Amino acid sequence: MAQLDERRETTGTTQEALSDALVGKYAYLQAILRELGSVLVAYSGGVDSALLLKVATDTLGAEHAVGALASSAAYDEEETAEAVRVAATMGARLERVETRELDDPRYMANGADRCYFCKNELFDQLEPLAAHLGLAHIAYGMNRDDRGDWRPGQRAARERAVRAPLDEASFTKADVRTLAHRLGVPVWDKPALACYSSRIPYGSPVTVEALRQVGRAERALRALDFRQVRVRHHERLARIEIDPADFPRLLDAVLREQIVREVRAAGYLYVSLDLQGYRTGSLNEALLRRQ
C-alpha cells in the first residue's frame, strides 16, 4: 500500500480525474517501465506508441527512454513528419531508422503473414540501435484490444522478446486514449492509421506504385475533411471506407464529383463507397470467411 501511495504522489494530480481502475493500470505501467530500466520504444506517432513513449520518458528520463521512428514507402510522409513534431512536443528523444520491408519478396507477396515480415524487418533495425544506445529492452505499443484481431506482427515481437507494456498493464484502447488525453499527448484522439500495405488485399502484390496510389487518394480525402478514412486498393477500383456519420455529406453532388476526380487522379478508374463504413482490419474479413 505504501508503494502504491508513493506512486500516486509521483504522478501528481493527473490521476485525480481518472477512474480507480485506470489509476491502478497507470501505476502498473510505470512499475513495468521501472523494472525494464531502459527502453527503446517502437514509435509510429499513433496514440498507443505515443502514450508509451510519453510515460516511458516521464518515468525513466530521456537518457533511458528513446523513441525509434521507422520510415519507408509503406508509410505516409506527412504522418512521419507529424510524428516527429509530436515527439518534440512531448519532450521525447527520437531516433530515425529506415526499414526495407519492400526489399523482402515474402512481404511483397502479401500473404496473410505480411505483417510478420514487416515487424521482423523493424526489429532487425531496432536491435542494433538499442545496443548502440545502451538500452536494455525494446517495446512496442500493443494494447489489450489488439489481441482480438489477426496481427502476425505480435508473433515476431514474441520471438524477439519485445515487450508490450500497455498490454501487460491491461490497457484497452479506451484506456490509452483517456490517459493520453489527461497527460496532454497531442494525438490522444487521432484516428487509427496503419501502414499503406494494409489497404491491399492479401494475395495481391505490394508494389510501390500501389502504395503511392493509396497514399495520394487518402491524403486527398483527408483534405476534404474526412477524418477517419481508408482507401482499399482493388487494382483499378478504390473501395473507400469512411465513418458512417459522414455518409450524409455524400448527398452533395459537388462533393461526390470532387471525390471521384481526386481518387481517379491518384490512378484509379472506379471509385466505390463501402456501405459498412470504416472498420479496423476489414481486409481480414476475407481470412475469416475461409475458415
PDB file of C-alpha atoms in Angstrom, residues 10-263:
ATOM      1  CA  THR A  10       4.770  10.876  -8.038  1.00  0.00           C
ATOM      2  CA  THR A  11       2.097  11.004 -10.742  1.00  0.00           C
ATOM      3  CA  GLY A  12       0.568  14.169  -9.301  1.00  0.00           C
ATOM      4  CA  THR A  13      -2.950  15.493  -9.804  1.00  0.00           C
ATOM      5  CA  THR A  14      -3.320  13.929 -13.255  1.00  0.00           C
ATOM      6  CA  GLN A  15      -4.741  10.765 -11.711  1.00  0.00           C
ATOM      7  CA  GLU A  16      -7.498  12.606  -9.810  1.00  0.00           C
ATOM      8  CA  ALA A  17      -9.642  12.728 -12.961  1.00  0.00           C
ATOM      9  CA  LEU A  18      -9.071   9.051 -13.780  1.00  0.00           C
ATOM     10  CA  SER A  19     -11.071   6.043 -12.606  1.00  0.00           C
ATOM     11  CA  ASP A  20      -9.561   3.966  -9.808  1.00  0.00           C
ATOM     12  CA  ALA A  21      -9.064   1.112 -12.277  1.00  0.00           C
ATOM     13  CA  LEU A  22      -7.116   3.302 -14.688  1.00  0.00           C
ATOM     14  CA  VAL A  23      -5.088   4.804 -11.842  1.00  0.00           C
ATOM     15  CA  GLY A  24      -4.026   1.277 -10.979  1.00  0.00           C
ATOM     16  CA  LYS A  25      -3.152   0.428 -14.581  1.00  0.00           C
ATOM     17  CA  TYR A  26      -1.136   3.643 -14.880  1.00  0.00           C
ATOM     18  CA  ALA A  27       0.813   2.811 -11.742  1.00  0.00           C
ATOM     19  CA  TYR A  28       1.430  -0.723 -13.003  1.00  0.00           C
ATOM     20  CA  LEU A  29       2.619   0.604 -16.371  1.00  0.00           C
ATOM     21  CA  GLN A  30       5.110   2.837 -14.597  1.00  0.00           C
ATOM     22  CA  ALA A  31       6.259  -0.101 -12.470  1.00  0.00           C
ATOM     23  CA  ILE A  32       6.836  -2.220 -15.595  1.00  0.00           C
ATOM     24  CA  LEU A  33       8.918   0.544 -17.151  1.00  0.00           C
ATOM     25  CA  ARG A  34      10.960   0.983 -13.981  1.00  0.00           C
ATOM     26  CA  GLU A  35      11.600  -2.768 -13.987  1.00  0.00           C
ATOM     27  CA  LEU A  36      12.829  -2.541 -17.579  1.00  0.00           C
ATOM     28  CA  GLY A  37      15.235   0.228 -16.567  1.00  0.00           C
ATOM     29  CA  SER A  38      15.839   1.464 -20.105  1.00  0.00           C
ATOM     30  CA  VAL A  39      13.835   1.017 -23.279  1.00  0.00           C
ATOM     31  CA  LEU A  40      13.740   1.754 -26.999  1.00  0.00           C
ATOM     32  CA  VAL A  41      10.103   2.364 -27.963  1.00  0.00           C
ATOM     33  CA  ALA A  42       8.971   1.463 -31.488  1.00  0.00           C
ATOM     34  CA  TYR A  43       7.172   4.736 -32.143  1.00  0.00           C
ATOM     35  CA  SER A  44       4.844   5.449 -35.073  1.00  0.00           C
ATOM     36  CA  GLY A  45       3.146   8.663 -33.994  1.00  0.00           C
ATOM     37  CA  GLY A  46      -0.140   6.894 -33.253  1.00  0.00           C
ATOM     38  CA  VAL A  47      -1.771   7.210 -29.858  1.00  0.00           C
ATOM     39  CA  ASP A  48      -0.605   3.835 -28.481  1.00  0.00           C
ATOM     40  CA  SER A  49       3.099   4.267 -29.136  1.00  0.00           C
ATOM     41  CA  ALA A  50       2.908   7.991 -28.320  1.00  0.00           C
ATOM     42  CA  LEU A  51       1.460   7.274 -24.877  1.00  0.00           C
ATOM     43  CA  LEU A  52       4.031   4.565 -24.255  1.00  0.00           C
ATOM     44  CA  LEU A  53       6.862   6.899 -25.235  1.00  0.00           C
ATOM     45  CA  LYS A  54       5.409   9.710 -23.107  1.00  0.00           C
ATOM     46  CA  VAL A  55       5.082   7.573 -19.969  1.00  0.00           C
ATOM     47  CA  ALA A  56       8.486   5.950 -20.544  1.00  0.00           C
ATOM     48  CA  THR A  57      10.127   9.372 -20.904  1.00  0.00           C
ATOM     49  CA  ASP A  58       8.371  10.745 -17.831  1.00  0.00           C
ATOM     50  CA  THR A  59       9.195   7.646 -15.792  1.00  0.00           C
ATOM     51  CA  LEU A  60      12.752   6.869 -16.877  1.00  0.00           C
ATOM     52  CA  GLY A  61      14.008  10.154 -18.323  1.00  0.00           C
ATOM     53  CA  ALA A  62      15.170  10.856 -21.869  1.00  0.00           C
ATOM     54  CA  GLU A  63      18.520   9.180 -21.215  1.00  0.00           C
ATOM     55  CA  HIS A  64      16.832   5.828 -20.610  1.00  0.00           C
ATOM     56  CA  ALA A  65      13.751   6.079 -22.863  1.00  0.00           C
ATOM     57  CA  VAL A  66      14.122   6.719 -26.597  1.00  0.00           C
ATOM     58  CA  GLY A  67      11.628   6.518 -29.435  1.00  0.00           C
ATOM     59  CA  ALA A  68      12.539   4.896 -32.744  1.00  0.00           C
ATOM     60  CA  LEU A  69      10.585   6.135 -35.768  1.00  0.00           C
ATOM     61  CA  ALA A  70      10.735   3.978 -38.890  1.00  0.00           C
ATOM     62  CA  SER A  71      10.050   5.268 -42.366  1.00  0.00           C
ATOM     63  CA  SER A  72       9.691   3.600 -45.760  1.00  0.00           C
ATOM     64  CA  ALA A  73       7.476   3.806 -48.825  1.00  0.00           C
ATOM     65  CA  ALA A  74       4.774   1.955 -46.884  1.00  0.00           C
ATOM     66  CA  TYR A  75       4.253   4.936 -44.565  1.00  0.00           C
ATOM     67  CA  ASP A  76       2.794   8.352 -45.214  1.00  0.00           C
ATOM     68  CA  GLU A  77       5.439  11.093 -45.307  1.00  0.00           C
ATOM     69  CA  GLU A  78       3.110  13.655 -43.767  1.00  0.00           C
ATOM     70  CA  GLU A  79       2.332  11.278 -40.895  1.00  0.00           C
ATOM     71  CA  THR A  80       6.044  10.696 -40.354  1.00  0.00           C
ATOM     72  CA  ALA A  81       6.673  14.446 -40.154  1.00  0.00           C
ATOM     73  CA  GLU A  82       3.766  14.818 -37.725  1.00  0.00           C
ATOM     74  CA  ALA A  83       5.180  12.009 -35.564  1.00  0.00           C
ATOM     75  CA  VAL A  84       8.454  13.935 -35.271  1.00  0.00           C
ATOM     76  CA  ARG A  85       6.571  17.056 -34.163  1.00  0.00           C
ATOM     77  CA  VAL A  86       4.548  15.118 -31.585  1.00  0.00           C
ATOM     78  CA  ALA A  87       7.670  13.582 -30.066  1.00  0.00           C
ATOM     79  CA  ALA A  88       9.226  17.031 -29.740  1.00  0.00           C
ATOM     80  CA  THR A  89       6.062  18.345 -28.077  1.00  0.00           C
ATOM     81  CA  MET A  90       6.263  15.549 -25.508  1.00  0.00           C
ATOM     82  CA  GLY A  91       9.924  16.250 -24.831  1.00  0.00           C
ATOM     83  CA  ALA A  92      10.842  12.774 -26.018  1.00  0.00           C
ATOM     84  CA  ARG A  93      14.142  11.769 -27.545  1.00  0.00           C
ATOM     85  CA  LEU A  94      13.775  10.329 -31.036  1.00  0.00           C
ATOM     86  CA  GLU A  95      15.917   8.302 -33.416  1.00  0.00           C
ATOM     87  CA  ARG A  96      15.063   7.734 -37.088  1.00  0.00           C
ATOM     88  CA  VAL A  97      15.514   4.411 -38.878  1.00  0.00           C
ATOM     89  CA  GLU A  98      14.907   3.343 -42.471  1.00  0.00           C
ATOM     90  CA  THR A  99      13.258  -0.019 -42.940  1.00  0.00           C
ATOM     91  CA  ARG A 100      13.482  -2.094 -46.115  1.00  0.00           C
ATOM     92  CA  GLU A 101      10.484  -4.404 -45.928  1.00  0.00           C
ATOM     93  CA  LEU A 102       9.832  -3.689 -49.608  1.00  0.00           C
ATOM     94  CA  ASP A 103      13.084  -5.494 -50.424  1.00  0.00           C
ATOM     95  CA  ASP A 104      11.688  -8.708 -48.919  1.00  0.00           C
ATOM     96  CA  PRO A 105       9.833 -10.821 -51.528  1.00  0.00           C
ATOM     97  CA  ARG A 106       7.857 -12.505 -48.731  1.00  0.00           C
ATOM     98  CA  TYR A 107       6.491  -9.122 -47.699  1.00  0.00           C
ATOM     99  CA  MET A 108       5.853  -8.070 -51.282  1.00  0.00           C
ATOM    100  CA  ALA A 109       3.902 -11.299 -51.936  1.00  0.00           C
ATOM    101  CA  ASN A 110       1.381 -10.001 -49.403  1.00  0.00           C
ATOM    102  CA  GLY A 111       0.338 -13.249 -47.788  1.00  0.00           C
ATOM    103  CA  ALA A 112      -1.720 -13.255 -44.620  1.00  0.00           C
ATOM    104  CA  ASP A 113       1.544 -13.182 -42.653  1.00  0.00           C
ATOM    105  CA  ARG A 114       2.827  -9.982 -44.313  1.00  0.00           C
ATOM    106  CA  CYS A 115       2.915  -8.083 -41.008  1.00  0.00           C
ATOM    107  CA  TYR A 116       5.192 -10.743 -39.545  1.00  0.00           C
ATOM    108  CA  PHE A 117       7.899  -9.928 -42.078  1.00  0.00           C
ATOM    109  CA  CYS A 118       7.334  -6.202 -41.621  1.00  0.00           C
ATOM    110  CA  LYS A 119       7.825  -6.413 -37.855  1.00  0.00           C
ATOM    111  CA  ASN A 120      10.843  -8.679 -38.325  1.00  0.00           C
ATOM    112  CA  GLU A 121      12.456  -6.025 -40.506  1.00  0.00           C
ATOM    113  CA  LEU A 122      11.611  -3.342 -37.951  1.00  0.00           C
ATOM    114  CA  PHE A 123      13.136  -5.305 -35.083  1.00  0.00           C
ATOM    115  CA  ASP A 124      16.176  -6.126 -37.250  1.00  0.00           C
ATOM    116  CA  GLN A 125      16.793  -2.373 -37.311  1.00  0.00           C
ATOM    117  CA  LEU A 126      15.903  -1.701 -33.678  1.00  0.00           C
ATOM    118  CA  GLU A 127      18.025  -4.403 -32.033  1.00  0.00           C
ATOM    119  CA  PRO A 128      21.406  -2.926 -33.046  1.00  0.00           C
ATOM    120  CA  LEU A 129      20.101   0.584 -32.376  1.00  0.00           C
ATOM    121  CA  ALA A 130      19.110  -0.373 -28.833  1.00  0.00           C
ATOM    122  CA  ALA A 131      22.522  -1.953 -28.283  1.00  0.00           C
ATOM    123  CA  HIS A 132      24.272   1.145 -29.644  1.00  0.00           C
ATOM    124  CA  LEU A 133      22.267   3.406 -27.333  1.00  0.00           C
ATOM    125  CA  GLY A 134      22.831   1.156 -24.338  1.00  0.00           C
ATOM    126  CA  LEU A 135      19.123   0.435 -23.897  1.00  0.00           C
ATOM    127  CA  ALA A 136      18.250  -2.902 -22.336  1.00  0.00           C
ATOM    128  CA  HIS A 137      14.854  -3.553 -23.934  1.00  0.00           C
ATOM    129  CA  ILE A 138      12.679  -2.861 -26.957  1.00  0.00           C
ATOM    130  CA  ALA A 139       8.957  -2.188 -26.501  1.00  0.00           C
ATOM    131  CA  TYR A 140       6.023  -1.509 -28.791  1.00  0.00           C
ATOM    132  CA  GLY A 141       2.509  -0.146 -28.412  1.00  0.00           C
ATOM    133  CA  MET A 142       0.327  -3.239 -28.479  1.00  0.00           C
ATOM    134  CA  ASN A 143      -2.687  -2.840 -26.186  1.00  0.00           C
ATOM    135  CA  ARG A 144      -5.074  -5.434 -24.780  1.00  0.00           C
ATOM    136  CA  ASP A 145      -7.676  -4.930 -27.538  1.00  0.00           C
ATOM    137  CA  ASP A 146      -5.090  -5.848 -30.170  1.00  0.00           C
ATOM    138  CA  ARG A 147      -5.318  -9.454 -29.037  1.00  0.00           C
ATOM    139  CA  GLY A 148      -8.699  -9.770 -30.728  1.00  0.00           C
ATOM    140  CA  ASP A 149      -7.560  -9.193 -34.317  1.00  0.00           C
ATOM    141  CA  TRP A 150      -5.325 -11.007 -36.799  1.00  0.00           C
ATOM    142  CA  ARG A 151      -1.926  -9.459 -36.118  1.00  0.00           C
ATOM    143  CA  PRO A 152       1.011 -11.674 -37.184  1.00  0.00           C
ATOM    144  CA  GLY A 153       3.424  -8.940 -36.080  1.00  0.00           C
ATOM    145  CA  GLN A 154       2.747  -9.947 -32.496  1.00  0.00           C
ATOM    146  CA  ARG A 155       4.416 -13.293 -33.192  1.00  0.00           C
ATOM    147  CA  ALA A 156       7.543 -11.509 -34.398  1.00  0.00           C
ATOM    148  CA  ALA A 157       7.562  -9.457 -31.197  1.00  0.00           C
ATOM    149  CA  ARG A 158       7.253 -12.558 -29.019  1.00  0.00           C
ATOM    150  CA  GLU A 159      10.074 -14.291 -30.888  1.00  0.00           C
ATOM    151  CA  ARG A 160      12.333 -11.270 -30.298  1.00  0.00           C
ATOM    152  CA  ALA A 161      11.292 -10.818 -26.646  1.00  0.00           C
ATOM    153  CA  VAL A 162       9.976  -7.353 -27.497  1.00  0.00           C
ATOM    154  CA  ARG A 163       7.861  -6.099 -24.613  1.00  0.00           C
ATOM    155  CA  ALA A 164       4.307  -4.733 -24.803  1.00  0.00           C
ATOM    156  CA  PRO A 165       3.927  -2.744 -21.566  1.00  0.00           C
ATOM    157  CA  LEU A 166       0.457  -1.403 -22.390  1.00  0.00           C
ATOM    158  CA  ASP A 167      -0.856  -4.912 -22.924  1.00  0.00           C
ATOM    159  CA  GLU A 168       0.971  -6.176 -19.842  1.00  0.00           C
ATOM    160  CA  ALA A 169      -0.724  -3.466 -17.778  1.00  0.00           C
ATOM    161  CA  SER A 170      -4.139  -4.419 -19.303  1.00  0.00           C
ATOM    162  CA  PHE A 171      -4.650  -1.108 -21.145  1.00  0.00           C
ATOM    163  CA  THR A 172      -7.566  -1.175 -23.576  1.00  0.00           C
ATOM    164  CA  LYS A 173      -7.740   1.290 -26.466  1.00  0.00           C
ATOM    165  CA  ALA A 174     -10.202   3.386 -24.465  1.00  0.00           C
ATOM    166  CA  ASP A 175      -7.765   3.411 -21.528  1.00  0.00           C
ATOM    167  CA  VAL A 176      -4.972   4.535 -23.828  1.00  0.00           C
ATOM    168  CA  ARG A 177      -6.986   7.447 -25.183  1.00  0.00           C
ATOM    169  CA  THR A 178      -8.212   8.525 -21.745  1.00  0.00           C
ATOM    170  CA  LEU A 179      -4.759   8.538 -20.169  1.00  0.00           C
ATOM    171  CA  ALA A 180      -3.185  10.136 -23.239  1.00  0.00           C
ATOM    172  CA  HIS A 181      -5.747  12.935 -23.009  1.00  0.00           C
ATOM    173  CA  ARG A 182      -5.030  13.502 -19.313  1.00  0.00           C
ATOM    174  CA  LEU A 183      -1.274  13.539 -19.910  1.00  0.00           C
ATOM    175  CA  GLY A 184      -1.560  16.023 -22.769  1.00  0.00           C
ATOM    176  CA  VAL A 185      -0.450  13.690 -25.548  1.00  0.00           C
ATOM    177  CA  PRO A 186      -1.402  15.683 -28.691  1.00  0.00           C
ATOM    178  CA  VAL A 187      -2.665  12.665 -30.645  1.00  0.00           C
ATOM    179  CA  TRP A 188      -4.938  11.280 -27.911  1.00  0.00           C
ATOM    180  CA  ASP A 189      -7.968  11.330 -30.251  1.00  0.00           C
ATOM    181  CA  LYS A 190      -6.139  10.645 -33.502  1.00  0.00           C
ATOM    182  CA  PRO A 191      -7.843   8.039 -35.723  1.00  0.00           C
ATOM    183  CA  ALA A 192      -6.019   4.756 -36.143  1.00  0.00           C
ATOM    184  CA  LEU A 193      -3.625   4.768 -39.095  1.00  0.00           C
ATOM    185  CA  ALA A 194      -1.868   1.606 -40.241  1.00  0.00           C
ATOM    186  CA  CYS A 195       0.721   1.353 -42.999  1.00  0.00           C
ATOM    187  CA  TYR A 196      -0.486   1.642 -46.582  1.00  0.00           C
ATOM    188  CA  SER A 197       0.220  -2.026 -47.290  1.00  0.00           C
ATOM    189  CA  SER A 198      -2.766  -2.863 -45.090  1.00  0.00           C
ATOM    190  CA  ARG A 199      -5.002  -1.380 -47.807  1.00  0.00           C
ATOM    191  CA  ILE A 200      -4.027  -4.078 -50.335  1.00  0.00           C
ATOM    192  CA  PRO A 201      -5.942  -7.394 -50.209  1.00  0.00           C
ATOM    193  CA  TYR A 202      -3.934 -10.443 -49.189  1.00  0.00           C
ATOM    194  CA  GLY A 203      -2.530 -12.188 -52.232  1.00  0.00           C
ATOM    195  CA  SER A 204      -2.287  -9.027 -54.318  1.00  0.00           C
ATOM    196  CA  PRO A 205       1.364  -7.953 -54.555  1.00  0.00           C
ATOM    197  CA  VAL A 206       2.508  -4.923 -52.627  1.00  0.00           C
ATOM    198  CA  THR A 207       4.117  -2.507 -55.059  1.00  0.00           C
ATOM    199  CA  VAL A 208       5.499   0.980 -54.650  1.00  0.00           C
ATOM    200  CA  GLU A 209       3.023   2.202 -57.257  1.00  0.00           C
ATOM    201  CA  ALA A 210       0.037   0.770 -55.371  1.00  0.00           C
ATOM    202  CA  LEU A 211       1.269   2.340 -52.132  1.00  0.00           C
ATOM    203  CA  ARG A 212       1.609   5.699 -53.843  1.00  0.00           C
ATOM    204  CA  GLN A 213      -1.915   5.437 -55.239  1.00  0.00           C
ATOM    205  CA  VAL A 214      -3.361   4.692 -51.815  1.00  0.00           C
ATOM    206  CA  GLY A 215      -1.378   7.480 -50.192  1.00  0.00           C
ATOM    207  CA  ARG A 216      -2.388  10.090 -52.737  1.00  0.00           C
ATOM    208  CA  ALA A 217      -6.074   9.119 -52.577  1.00  0.00           C
ATOM    209  CA  GLU A 218      -6.199   9.103 -48.768  1.00  0.00           C
ATOM    210  CA  ARG A 219      -4.429  12.442 -48.471  1.00  0.00           C
ATOM    211  CA  ALA A 220      -6.952  13.932 -50.893  1.00  0.00           C
ATOM    212  CA  LEU A 221      -9.878  12.594 -48.852  1.00  0.00           C
ATOM    213  CA  ARG A 222      -8.425  13.873 -45.600  1.00  0.00           C
ATOM    214  CA  ALA A 223      -8.015  17.269 -47.269  1.00  0.00           C
ATOM    215  CA  LEU A 224     -11.776  17.119 -47.919  1.00  0.00           C
ATOM    216  CA  ASP A 225     -12.285  16.751 -44.152  1.00  0.00           C
ATOM    217  CA  PHE A 226     -12.861  13.006 -43.967  1.00  0.00           C
ATOM    218  CA  ARG A 227     -11.034  12.299 -40.733  1.00  0.00           C
ATOM    219  CA  GLN A 228     -11.420   8.524 -40.491  1.00  0.00           C
ATOM    220  CA  VAL A 229     -10.779   7.093 -43.933  1.00  0.00           C
ATOM    221  CA  ARG A 230      -9.308   4.092 -45.724  1.00  0.00           C
ATOM    222  CA  VAL A 231      -8.854   3.566 -49.449  1.00  0.00           C
ATOM    223  CA  ARG A 232      -8.807  -0.184 -50.043  1.00  0.00           C
ATOM    224  CA  HIS A 233      -6.844  -0.968 -53.182  1.00  0.00           C
ATOM    225  CA  HIS A 234      -8.525  -3.398 -55.600  1.00  0.00           C
ATOM    226  CA  GLU A 235      -6.424  -2.889 -58.720  1.00  0.00           C
ATOM    227  CA  ARG A 236      -8.375  -0.327 -60.793  1.00  0.00           C
ATOM    228  CA  LEU A 237     -11.078   0.059 -58.138  1.00  0.00           C
ATOM    229  CA  ALA A 238     -10.770   2.118 -54.949  1.00  0.00           C
ATOM    230  CA  ARG A 239     -13.121   0.975 -52.170  1.00  0.00           C
ATOM    231  CA  ILE A 240     -13.492   3.871 -49.774  1.00  0.00           C
ATOM    232  CA  GLU A 241     -14.287   3.350 -46.094  1.00  0.00           C
ATOM    233  CA  ILE A 242     -15.343   6.412 -44.109  1.00  0.00           C
ATOM    234  CA  ASP A 243     -17.114   6.977 -40.806  1.00  0.00           C
ATOM    235  CA  PRO A 244     -20.843   6.268 -41.385  1.00  0.00           C
ATOM    236  CA  ALA A 245     -21.545   9.598 -39.679  1.00  0.00           C
ATOM    237  CA  ASP A 246     -20.049  11.203 -42.797  1.00  0.00           C
ATOM    238  CA  PHE A 247     -22.386   9.400 -45.211  1.00  0.00           C
ATOM    239  CA  PRO A 248     -24.883  12.312 -45.338  1.00  0.00           C
ATOM    240  CA  ARG A 249     -22.148  14.535 -46.739  1.00  0.00           C
ATOM    241  CA  LEU A 250     -22.127  12.378 -49.854  1.00  0.00           C
ATOM    242  CA  LEU A 251     -25.602  13.601 -50.770  1.00  0.00           C
ATOM    243  CA  ASP A 252     -23.794  16.685 -52.016  1.00  0.00           C
ATOM    244  CA  ALA A 253     -23.267  16.039 -55.732  1.00  0.00           C
ATOM    245  CA  VAL A 254     -20.431  18.567 -55.937  1.00  0.00           C
ATOM    246  CA  LEU A 255     -18.528  16.815 -53.152  1.00  0.00           C
ATOM    247  CA  ARG A 256     -19.089  13.400 -54.742  1.00  0.00           C
ATOM    248  CA  GLU A 257     -17.730  14.645 -58.044  1.00  0.00           C
ATOM    249  CA  GLN A 258     -14.693  16.068 -56.283  1.00  0.00           C
ATOM    250  CA  ILE A 259     -14.042  12.764 -54.517  1.00  0.00           C
ATOM    251  CA  VAL A 260     -14.252  10.866 -57.796  1.00  0.00           C
ATOM    252  CA  ARG A 261     -11.970  13.364 -59.509  1.00  0.00           C
ATOM    253  CA  GLU A 262      -9.343  13.226 -56.756  1.00  0.00           C
ATOM    254  CA  VAL A 263      -9.347   9.445 -56.414  1.00  0.00           C
TER     255      VAL A 263
END
